Coordinates of C-alpha atoms (C1' of nucleotides) in Angstrom, one line a residue:
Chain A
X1 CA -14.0 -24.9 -31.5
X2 CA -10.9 -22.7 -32.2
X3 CA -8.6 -23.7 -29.6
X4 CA -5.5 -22.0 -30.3
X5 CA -7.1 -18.7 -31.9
X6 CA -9.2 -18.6 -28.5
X7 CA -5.5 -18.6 -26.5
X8 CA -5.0 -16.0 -28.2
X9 CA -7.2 -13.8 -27.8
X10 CA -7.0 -14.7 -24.4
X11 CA -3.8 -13.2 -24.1
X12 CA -4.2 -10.4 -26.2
X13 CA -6.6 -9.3 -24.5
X14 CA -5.0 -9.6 -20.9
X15 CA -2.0 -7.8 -22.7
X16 CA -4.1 -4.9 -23.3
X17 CA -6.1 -4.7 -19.8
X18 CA -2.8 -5.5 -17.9
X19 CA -1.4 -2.5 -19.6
X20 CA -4.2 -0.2 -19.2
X21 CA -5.6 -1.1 -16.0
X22 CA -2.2 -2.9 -14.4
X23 CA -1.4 -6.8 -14.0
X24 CA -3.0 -7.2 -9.9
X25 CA -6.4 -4.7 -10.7
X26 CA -7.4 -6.8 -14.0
X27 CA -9.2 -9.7 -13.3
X28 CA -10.5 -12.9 -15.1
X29 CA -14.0 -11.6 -15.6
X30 CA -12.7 -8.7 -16.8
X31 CA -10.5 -10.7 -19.2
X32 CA -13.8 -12.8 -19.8
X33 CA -15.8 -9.8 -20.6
X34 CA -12.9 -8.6 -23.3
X35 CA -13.2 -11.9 -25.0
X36 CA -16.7 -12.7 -25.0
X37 CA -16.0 -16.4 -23.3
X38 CA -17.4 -18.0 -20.6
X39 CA -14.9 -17.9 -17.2
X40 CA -14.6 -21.5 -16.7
X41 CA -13.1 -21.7 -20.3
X42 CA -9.6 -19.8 -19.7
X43 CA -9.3 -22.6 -17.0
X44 CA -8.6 -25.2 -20.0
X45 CA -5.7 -22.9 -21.7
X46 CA -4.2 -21.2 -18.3
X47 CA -3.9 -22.8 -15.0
X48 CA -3.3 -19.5 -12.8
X49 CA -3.3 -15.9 -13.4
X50 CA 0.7 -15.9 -13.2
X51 CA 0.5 -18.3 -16.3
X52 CA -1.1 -15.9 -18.4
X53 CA 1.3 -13.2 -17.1
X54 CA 3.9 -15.2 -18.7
X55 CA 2.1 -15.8 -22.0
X56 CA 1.6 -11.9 -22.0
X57 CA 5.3 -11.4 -21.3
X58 CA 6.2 -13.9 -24.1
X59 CA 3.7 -12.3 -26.4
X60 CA 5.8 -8.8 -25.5
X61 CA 8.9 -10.0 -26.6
X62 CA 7.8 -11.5 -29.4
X63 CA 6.1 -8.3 -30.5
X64 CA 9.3 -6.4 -29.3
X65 CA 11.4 -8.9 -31.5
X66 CA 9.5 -8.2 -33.9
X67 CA 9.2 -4.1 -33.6
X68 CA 13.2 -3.9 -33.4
X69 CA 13.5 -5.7 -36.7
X70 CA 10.7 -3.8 -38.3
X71 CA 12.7 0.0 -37.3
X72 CA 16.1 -2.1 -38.6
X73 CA 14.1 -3.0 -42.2
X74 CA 12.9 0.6 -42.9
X75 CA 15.9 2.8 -41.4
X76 CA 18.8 1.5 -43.6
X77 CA 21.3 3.7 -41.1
X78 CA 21.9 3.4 -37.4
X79 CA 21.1 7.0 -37.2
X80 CA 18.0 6.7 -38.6
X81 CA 17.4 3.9 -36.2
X82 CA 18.0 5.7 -32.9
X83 CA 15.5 8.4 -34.5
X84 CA 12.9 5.1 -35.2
X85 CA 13.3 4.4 -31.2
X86 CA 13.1 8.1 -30.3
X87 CA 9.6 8.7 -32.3
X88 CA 8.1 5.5 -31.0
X89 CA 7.3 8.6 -28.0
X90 CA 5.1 10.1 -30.4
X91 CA 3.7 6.9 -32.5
X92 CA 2.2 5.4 -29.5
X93 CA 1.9 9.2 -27.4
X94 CA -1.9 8.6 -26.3
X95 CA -1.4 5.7 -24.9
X96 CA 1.8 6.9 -23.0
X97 CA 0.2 9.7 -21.7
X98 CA -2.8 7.5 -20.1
X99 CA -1.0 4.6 -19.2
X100 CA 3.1 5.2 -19.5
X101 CA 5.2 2.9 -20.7
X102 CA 3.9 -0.6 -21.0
X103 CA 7.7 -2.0 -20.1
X104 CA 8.4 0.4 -17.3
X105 CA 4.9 0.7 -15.6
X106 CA 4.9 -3.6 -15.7
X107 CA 8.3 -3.5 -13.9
X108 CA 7.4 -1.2 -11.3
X109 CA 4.5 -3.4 -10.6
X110 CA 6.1 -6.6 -10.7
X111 CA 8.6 -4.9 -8.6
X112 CA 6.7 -3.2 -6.0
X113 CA 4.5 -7.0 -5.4
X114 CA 7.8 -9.0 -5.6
X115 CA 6.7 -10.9 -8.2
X116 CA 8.6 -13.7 -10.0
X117 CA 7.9 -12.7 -13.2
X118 CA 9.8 -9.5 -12.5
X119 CA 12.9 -10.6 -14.4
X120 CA 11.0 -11.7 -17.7
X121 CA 9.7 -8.1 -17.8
X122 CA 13.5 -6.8 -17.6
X123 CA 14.3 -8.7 -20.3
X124 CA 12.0 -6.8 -22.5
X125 CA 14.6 -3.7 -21.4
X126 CA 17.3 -6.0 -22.7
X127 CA 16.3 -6.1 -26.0
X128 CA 15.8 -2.6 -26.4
X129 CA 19.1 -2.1 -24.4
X130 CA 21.2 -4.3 -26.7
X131 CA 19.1 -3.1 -30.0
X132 CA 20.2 0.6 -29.6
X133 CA 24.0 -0.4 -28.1
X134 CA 23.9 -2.1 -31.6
X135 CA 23.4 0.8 -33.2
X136 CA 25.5 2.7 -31.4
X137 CA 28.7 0.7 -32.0
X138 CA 27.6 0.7 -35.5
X139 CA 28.0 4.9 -35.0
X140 CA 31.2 3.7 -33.8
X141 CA 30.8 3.9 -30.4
X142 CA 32.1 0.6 -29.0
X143 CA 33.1 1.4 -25.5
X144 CA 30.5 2.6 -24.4
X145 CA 27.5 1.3 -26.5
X146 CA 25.8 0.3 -24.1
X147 CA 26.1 3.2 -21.1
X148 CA 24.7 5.2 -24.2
X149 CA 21.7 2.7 -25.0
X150 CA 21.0 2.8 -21.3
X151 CA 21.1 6.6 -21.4
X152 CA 18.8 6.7 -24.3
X153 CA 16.3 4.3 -23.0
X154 CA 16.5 6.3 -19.6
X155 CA 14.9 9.2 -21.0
X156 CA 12.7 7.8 -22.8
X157 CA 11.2 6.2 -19.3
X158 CA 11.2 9.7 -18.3
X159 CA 9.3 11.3 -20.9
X160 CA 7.5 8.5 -20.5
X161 CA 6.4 9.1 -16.9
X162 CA 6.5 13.0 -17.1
X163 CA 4.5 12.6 -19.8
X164 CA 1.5 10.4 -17.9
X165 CA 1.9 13.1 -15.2
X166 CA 1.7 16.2 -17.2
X167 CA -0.1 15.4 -20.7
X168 CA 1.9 18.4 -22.2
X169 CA 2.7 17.4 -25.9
X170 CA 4.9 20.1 -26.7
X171 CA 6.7 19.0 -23.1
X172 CA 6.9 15.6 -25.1
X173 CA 8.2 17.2 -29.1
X174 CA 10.9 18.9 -27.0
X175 CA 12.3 16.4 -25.4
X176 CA 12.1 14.5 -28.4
X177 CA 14.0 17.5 -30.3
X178 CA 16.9 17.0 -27.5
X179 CA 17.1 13.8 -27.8
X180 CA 18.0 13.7 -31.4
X181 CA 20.6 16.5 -30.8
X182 CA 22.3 14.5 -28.2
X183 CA 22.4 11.1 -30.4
X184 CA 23.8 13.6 -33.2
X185 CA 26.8 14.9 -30.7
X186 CA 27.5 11.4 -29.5
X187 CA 27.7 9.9 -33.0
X188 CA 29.6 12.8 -34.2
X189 CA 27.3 13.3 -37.2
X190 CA 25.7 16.6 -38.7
X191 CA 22.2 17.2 -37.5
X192 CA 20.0 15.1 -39.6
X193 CA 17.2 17.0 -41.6
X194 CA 14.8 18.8 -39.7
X195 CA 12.6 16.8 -38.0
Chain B
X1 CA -6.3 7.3 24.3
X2 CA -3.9 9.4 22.2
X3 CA -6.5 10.3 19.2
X4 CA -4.6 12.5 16.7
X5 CA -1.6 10.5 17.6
X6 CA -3.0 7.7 16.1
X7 CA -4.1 9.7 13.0
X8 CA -0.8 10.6 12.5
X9 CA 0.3 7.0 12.6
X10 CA -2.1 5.7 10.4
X11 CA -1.3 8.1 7.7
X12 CA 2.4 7.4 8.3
X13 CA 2.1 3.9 7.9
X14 CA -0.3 3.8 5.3
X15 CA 2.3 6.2 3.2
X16 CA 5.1 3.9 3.3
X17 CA 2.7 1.2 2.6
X18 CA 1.5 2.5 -0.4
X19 CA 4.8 3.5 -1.7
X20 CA 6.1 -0.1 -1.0
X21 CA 3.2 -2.2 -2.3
X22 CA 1.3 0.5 -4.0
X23 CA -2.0 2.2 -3.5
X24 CA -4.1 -0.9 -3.9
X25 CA -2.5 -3.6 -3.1
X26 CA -2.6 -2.0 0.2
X27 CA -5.2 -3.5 2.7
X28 CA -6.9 -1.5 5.3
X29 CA -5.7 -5.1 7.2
X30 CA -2.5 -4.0 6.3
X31 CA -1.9 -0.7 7.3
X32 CA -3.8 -2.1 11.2
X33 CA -1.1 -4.5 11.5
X34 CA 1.4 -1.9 11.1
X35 CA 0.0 0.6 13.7
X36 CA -1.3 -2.5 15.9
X37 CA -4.5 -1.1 16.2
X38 CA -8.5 -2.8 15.4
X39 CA -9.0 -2.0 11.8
X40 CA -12.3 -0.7 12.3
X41 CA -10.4 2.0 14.8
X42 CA -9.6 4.3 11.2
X43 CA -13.3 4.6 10.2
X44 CA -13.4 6.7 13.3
X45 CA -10.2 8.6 11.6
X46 CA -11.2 7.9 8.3
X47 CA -14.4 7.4 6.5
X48 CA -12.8 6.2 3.1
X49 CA -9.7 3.9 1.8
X50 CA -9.6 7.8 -0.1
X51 CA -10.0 9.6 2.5
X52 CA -6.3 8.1 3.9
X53 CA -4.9 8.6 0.3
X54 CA -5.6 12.3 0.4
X55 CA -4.2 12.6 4.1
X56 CA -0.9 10.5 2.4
X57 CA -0.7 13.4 0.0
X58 CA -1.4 16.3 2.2
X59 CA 1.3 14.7 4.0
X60 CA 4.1 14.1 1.3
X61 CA 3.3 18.1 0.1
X62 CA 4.3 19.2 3.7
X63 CA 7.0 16.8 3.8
X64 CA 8.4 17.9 0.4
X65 CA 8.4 21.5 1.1
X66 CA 9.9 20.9 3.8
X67 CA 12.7 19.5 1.8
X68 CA 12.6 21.9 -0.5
X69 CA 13.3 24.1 1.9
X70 CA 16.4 22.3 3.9
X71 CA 17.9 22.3 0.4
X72 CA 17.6 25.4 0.1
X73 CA 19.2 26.5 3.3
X74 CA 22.2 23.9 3.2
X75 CA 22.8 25.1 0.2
X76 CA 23.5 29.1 -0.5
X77 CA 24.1 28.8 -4.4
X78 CA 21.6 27.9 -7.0
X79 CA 24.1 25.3 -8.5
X80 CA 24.5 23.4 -5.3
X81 CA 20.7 23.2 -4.8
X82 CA 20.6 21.6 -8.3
X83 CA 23.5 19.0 -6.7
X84 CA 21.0 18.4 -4.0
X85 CA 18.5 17.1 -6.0
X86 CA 20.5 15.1 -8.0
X87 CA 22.1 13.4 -5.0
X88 CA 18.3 12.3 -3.8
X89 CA 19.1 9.9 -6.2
X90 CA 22.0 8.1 -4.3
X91 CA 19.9 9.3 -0.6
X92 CA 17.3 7.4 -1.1
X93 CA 18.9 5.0 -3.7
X94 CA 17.9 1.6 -1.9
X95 CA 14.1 2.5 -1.4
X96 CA 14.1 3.7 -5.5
X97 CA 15.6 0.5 -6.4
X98 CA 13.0 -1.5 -4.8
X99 CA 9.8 0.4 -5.2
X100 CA 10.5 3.5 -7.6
X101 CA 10.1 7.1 -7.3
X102 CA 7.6 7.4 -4.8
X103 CA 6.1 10.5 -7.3
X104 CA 6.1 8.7 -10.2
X105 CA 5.2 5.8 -9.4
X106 CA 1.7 6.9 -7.3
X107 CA 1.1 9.0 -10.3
X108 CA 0.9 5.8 -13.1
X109 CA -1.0 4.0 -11.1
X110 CA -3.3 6.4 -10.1
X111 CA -3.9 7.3 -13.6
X112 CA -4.5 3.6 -14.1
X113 CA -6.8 3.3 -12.2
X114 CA -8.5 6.9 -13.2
X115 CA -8.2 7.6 -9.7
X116 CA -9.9 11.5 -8.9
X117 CA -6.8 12.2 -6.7
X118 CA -3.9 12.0 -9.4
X119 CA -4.0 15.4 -10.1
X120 CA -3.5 16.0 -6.3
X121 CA -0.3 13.6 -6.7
X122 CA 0.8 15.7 -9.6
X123 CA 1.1 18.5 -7.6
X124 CA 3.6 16.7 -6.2
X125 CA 5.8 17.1 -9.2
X126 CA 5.0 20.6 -9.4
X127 CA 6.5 21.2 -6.1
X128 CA 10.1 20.1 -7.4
X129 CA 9.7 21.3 -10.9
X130 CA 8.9 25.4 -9.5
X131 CA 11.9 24.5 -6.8
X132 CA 13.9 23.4 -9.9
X133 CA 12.8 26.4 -12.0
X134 CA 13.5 29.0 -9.5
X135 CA 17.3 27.7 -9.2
X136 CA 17.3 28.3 -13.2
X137 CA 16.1 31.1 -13.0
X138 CA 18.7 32.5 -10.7
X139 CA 21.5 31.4 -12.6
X140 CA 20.2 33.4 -15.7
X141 CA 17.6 30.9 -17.6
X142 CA 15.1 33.0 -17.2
X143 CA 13.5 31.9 -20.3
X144 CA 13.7 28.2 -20.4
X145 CA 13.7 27.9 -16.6
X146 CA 10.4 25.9 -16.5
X147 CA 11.9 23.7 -19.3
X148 CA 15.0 23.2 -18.0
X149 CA 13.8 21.8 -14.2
X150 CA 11.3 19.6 -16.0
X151 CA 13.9 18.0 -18.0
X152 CA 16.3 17.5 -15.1
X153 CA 12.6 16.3 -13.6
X154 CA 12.1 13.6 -16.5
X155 CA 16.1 12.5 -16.1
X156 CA 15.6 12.0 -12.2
X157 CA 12.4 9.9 -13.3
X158 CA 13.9 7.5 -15.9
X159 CA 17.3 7.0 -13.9
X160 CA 14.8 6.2 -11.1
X161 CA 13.2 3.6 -13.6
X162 CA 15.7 2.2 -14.7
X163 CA 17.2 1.6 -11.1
X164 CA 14.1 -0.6 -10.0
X165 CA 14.4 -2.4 -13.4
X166 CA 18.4 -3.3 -13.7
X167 CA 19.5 -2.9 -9.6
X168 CA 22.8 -1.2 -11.7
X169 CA 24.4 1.4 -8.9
X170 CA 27.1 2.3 -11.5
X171 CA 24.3 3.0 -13.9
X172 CA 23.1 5.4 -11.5
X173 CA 26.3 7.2 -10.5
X174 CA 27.4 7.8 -14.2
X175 CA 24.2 9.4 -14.4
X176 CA 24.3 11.5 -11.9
X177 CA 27.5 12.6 -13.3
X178 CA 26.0 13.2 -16.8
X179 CA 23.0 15.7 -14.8
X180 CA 25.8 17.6 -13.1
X181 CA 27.8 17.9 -16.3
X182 CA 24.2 19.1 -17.9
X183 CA 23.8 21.7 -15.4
X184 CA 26.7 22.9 -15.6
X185 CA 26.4 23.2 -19.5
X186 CA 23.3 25.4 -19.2
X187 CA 24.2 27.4 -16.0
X188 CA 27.2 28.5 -18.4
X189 CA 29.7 27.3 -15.2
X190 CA 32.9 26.0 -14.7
X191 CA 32.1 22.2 -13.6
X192 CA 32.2 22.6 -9.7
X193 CA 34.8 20.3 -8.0
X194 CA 35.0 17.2 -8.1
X195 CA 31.3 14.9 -7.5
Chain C
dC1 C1' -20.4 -43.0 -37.6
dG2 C1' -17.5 -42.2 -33.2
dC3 C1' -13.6 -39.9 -31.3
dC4 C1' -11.8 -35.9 -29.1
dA5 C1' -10.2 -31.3 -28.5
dA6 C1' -12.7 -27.2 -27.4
dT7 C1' -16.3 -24.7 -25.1
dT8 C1' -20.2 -23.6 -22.3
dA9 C1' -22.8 -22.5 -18.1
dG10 C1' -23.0 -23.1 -13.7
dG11 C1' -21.8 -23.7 -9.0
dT12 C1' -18.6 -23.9 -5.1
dC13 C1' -14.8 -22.7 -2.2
dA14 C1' -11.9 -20.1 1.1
dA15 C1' -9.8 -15.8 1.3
dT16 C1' -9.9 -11.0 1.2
dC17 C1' -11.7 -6.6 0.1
dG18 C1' -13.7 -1.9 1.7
dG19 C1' -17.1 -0.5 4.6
dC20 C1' -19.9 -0.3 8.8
dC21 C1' -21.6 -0.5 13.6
dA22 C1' -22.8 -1.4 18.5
dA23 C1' -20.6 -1.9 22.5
dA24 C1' -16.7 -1.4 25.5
dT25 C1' -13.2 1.5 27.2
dA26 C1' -10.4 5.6 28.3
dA27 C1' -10.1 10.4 29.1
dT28 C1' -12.1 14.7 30.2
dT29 C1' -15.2 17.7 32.3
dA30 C1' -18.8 19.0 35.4
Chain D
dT1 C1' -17.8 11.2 42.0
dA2 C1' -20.9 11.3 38.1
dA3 C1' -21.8 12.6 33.5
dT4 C1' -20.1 13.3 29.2
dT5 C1' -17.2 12.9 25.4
dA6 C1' -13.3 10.8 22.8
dT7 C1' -11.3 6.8 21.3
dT8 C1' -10.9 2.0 20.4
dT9 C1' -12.5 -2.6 19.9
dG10 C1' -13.9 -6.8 17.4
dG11 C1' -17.1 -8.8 14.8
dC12 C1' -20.2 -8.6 10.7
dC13 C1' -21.7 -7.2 6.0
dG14 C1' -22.1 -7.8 0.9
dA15 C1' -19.1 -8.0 -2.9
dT16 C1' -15.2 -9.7 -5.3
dT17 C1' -11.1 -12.2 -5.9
dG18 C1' -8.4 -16.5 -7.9
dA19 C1' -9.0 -21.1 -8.2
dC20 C1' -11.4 -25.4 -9.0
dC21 C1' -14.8 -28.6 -10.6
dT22 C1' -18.5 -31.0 -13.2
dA23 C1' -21.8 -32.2 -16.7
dA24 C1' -23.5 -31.1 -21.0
dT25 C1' -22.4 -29.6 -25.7
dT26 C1' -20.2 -28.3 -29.9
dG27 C1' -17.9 -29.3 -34.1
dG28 C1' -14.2 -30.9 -36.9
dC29 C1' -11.8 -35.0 -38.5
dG30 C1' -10.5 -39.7 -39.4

DNA sequence: CGCCAATTAGGTCAATCGGCCAAATAATTA
DNA sequence: TAATTATTTGGCCGATTGACCTAATTGGCG
C-alpha cells in the first residue's frame, strides 16, 4: 500500500527498541507489535535482522548528519558549538539516564557479540569526533583538534554511563558546568555567560 | 564429588562469560561447556539464570574490595592510590578494549533490560567511588571528595568507552596522563615523577 | 480493465532458550 | 557393609527465536 513509508517505520521503530531494549533482546514481533504489521511483511523490505541493523545504522548517521549541521546553523561560533554538543546531555537526559548513550551502549554491544556491524556504529563516533575537532581548530587549536574532540566526547560517554548508573541530575549539571570550563581554558576564551 | 567446588566454578565461569558476551547472550549451555559439567548439574546449585547473576555480583563485591584493599597497602599515600586506579586502565587494557568496563557495561544493560539486580551492580560503582572519596578526602577535599572520585569515576568510564569503540592505545595513555595531571591539580601537589 | 508493488495472515522449520526432573553415581556416615 | 546423603547426569518440557514460504488480497496507476 505504502511501501516505502512502511520501511520506514520499520526502521524507526527498530531504532527506538534497539536503543531502549538493545539490538540481540529486540525481536521481530516486538518490532511487529511497534508497527502494527503483520510479521511476514518486514520479510518483503529486510532479508535478516542484520539488514535492518544496517538500515538503523544508516538512519543514525543520517540523523547525526543532520543534528551536527543543525548545532552549526544556530550557534554562529565554535564556542557556542562545543556548548550545543555539551547540552545535548541535558536535551536528551531521560533517555540517557534509562538507556545511556544510544552510540556507546550500540558499540559495546556490537562489540561484546563480535558483530560485523561494529565498525558502522564507530563511524557514528567519527562524525562527532571530526565535528567538534572542527571546531576546535576553528578555536585555533590545530594540533591537537582532534586529541581534544576525543577528550570531549570521552566525557560525555562518561556522564553518559555514570549517569544510567546513578540517575543523579545535579551529578549530570556539574559535570556539564566543568565541561564548559575546560573548553573555555583550552580555547583560551573568557568564560561565556552564565550558563 | 567436589560440591561447592563446582559452585565456585560455575559462578567463575559464568562471570567471565557475562562480561565477555554479556548477561544474556549467555547460555546456561554456555557457561556448562566451560566448566564441562551436565547443564542440568547448576539447578542443583542454582535454581535461576538470576540466581547465578547475584552469585556473579556477590562475587565481583568481594573481589573488588579485595582490590581495593591491595591498593591500598601497595600504596602508603593517597596520591599513589589515585595512580593505581588510573593504571587499571592500562592492567586490564586488552579485556576493556574488547568487552568494556566490566561495571559499566553490566550496569546498561541491566538497566535495559529493567533487570531487579542493577541496583546490586551499582553498588559496584559505589565501592570505587567511597575508595576514591576517601583518598580525597585525605589529601584535603574534604568538601568535594564525593564529587571529585565520581568524576575521576565518569573519566575512567568514557576512556574505557572509547577504548572498545576506537582500539586507540595512545588515546588511552594520553588520558591517563590528563587524570594524573587532574589529580594533581586538585590535591594542590607538585606533579609526582615522571608516569 | 489488467498489471504490479505492497500487504496480509498463516503456517513451518530447526535451533536455542530457561527451566525441570527422575535416575544414576559418588561420598559420607552409621 | 549397609544405609543415607550429596552430587551429577542426560534427557525432556514449553516457549521463543530468526528465517522462510505460500496463497490470498489490497489498491494505485497506466
Amino acid at each position: 500500500m505504502r511501501g516505502p513509508e512502511t520501511r520506514t517505520e520499520i526502521i524507526g521503530a527498530a531504532d527506538r527498541l534497539f536503543y531502549e531494549r538493545g539490538f540481540e533482546h529486540t525481536s521481530f514481533a516486538d518490532i511487529a507489535e511497534a508497527v502494527t504489521i503483520a510479521r511476514g511483511n518486514f520479510y518483503y523490505h529486510f532479508k535478516s535482522k542484520d539488514e535492518i541493523l544496517s538500515a538503523v545504522i544508516a538512519r543514525r548517521v543520517a540523523h547525526t548528519t543532520a543534528l551536527l549541521e543543525r548545532w552549526a546553523r544556530d550557534n554562529p561560533t565554535p564556542r557556542g558549538r562545543l556548548s550545543a554538543f555539551v547540552g545535548m546531555l541535558e536535551v536528551n537526559g531521560d533517555a540517557i539516564m534509562r538507556y545511556g548513550c544510544p552510540v556507546g551502549t550500540l558499540t559495546i554491544e556490537l562489540s561484546k557479540l563480535l558483530h560485523g556491524s561494529r565498525d558502522q556504529v564507530v563511524g557514528l563516533f567519527d562524525l562527532f569526533r571530526d565535528w567538534l575537532a572542527e571546531q576546535f581548530r576553528a578555536l585555533g587549536r590545530d594540533a591537537d583538534a582532534q586529541a581534544l574532540a576525543l577528550h570531549l566526547l570521552m566525557r560525555s560517554q562518561g556522564v553518559a554511563t555514570l549517569y544510567t548508573a546513578y540517575r543523579d541530575r545535579d551529578f549530570v549539571i556539574r559535570e556539564m558546568a566543568m565541561m564548559e570550563s575546560w573548553i573555555d581554558e583550552v580555547a583560551g576564551t573568557q568564560p561565556a555567560a552564565t550558563i
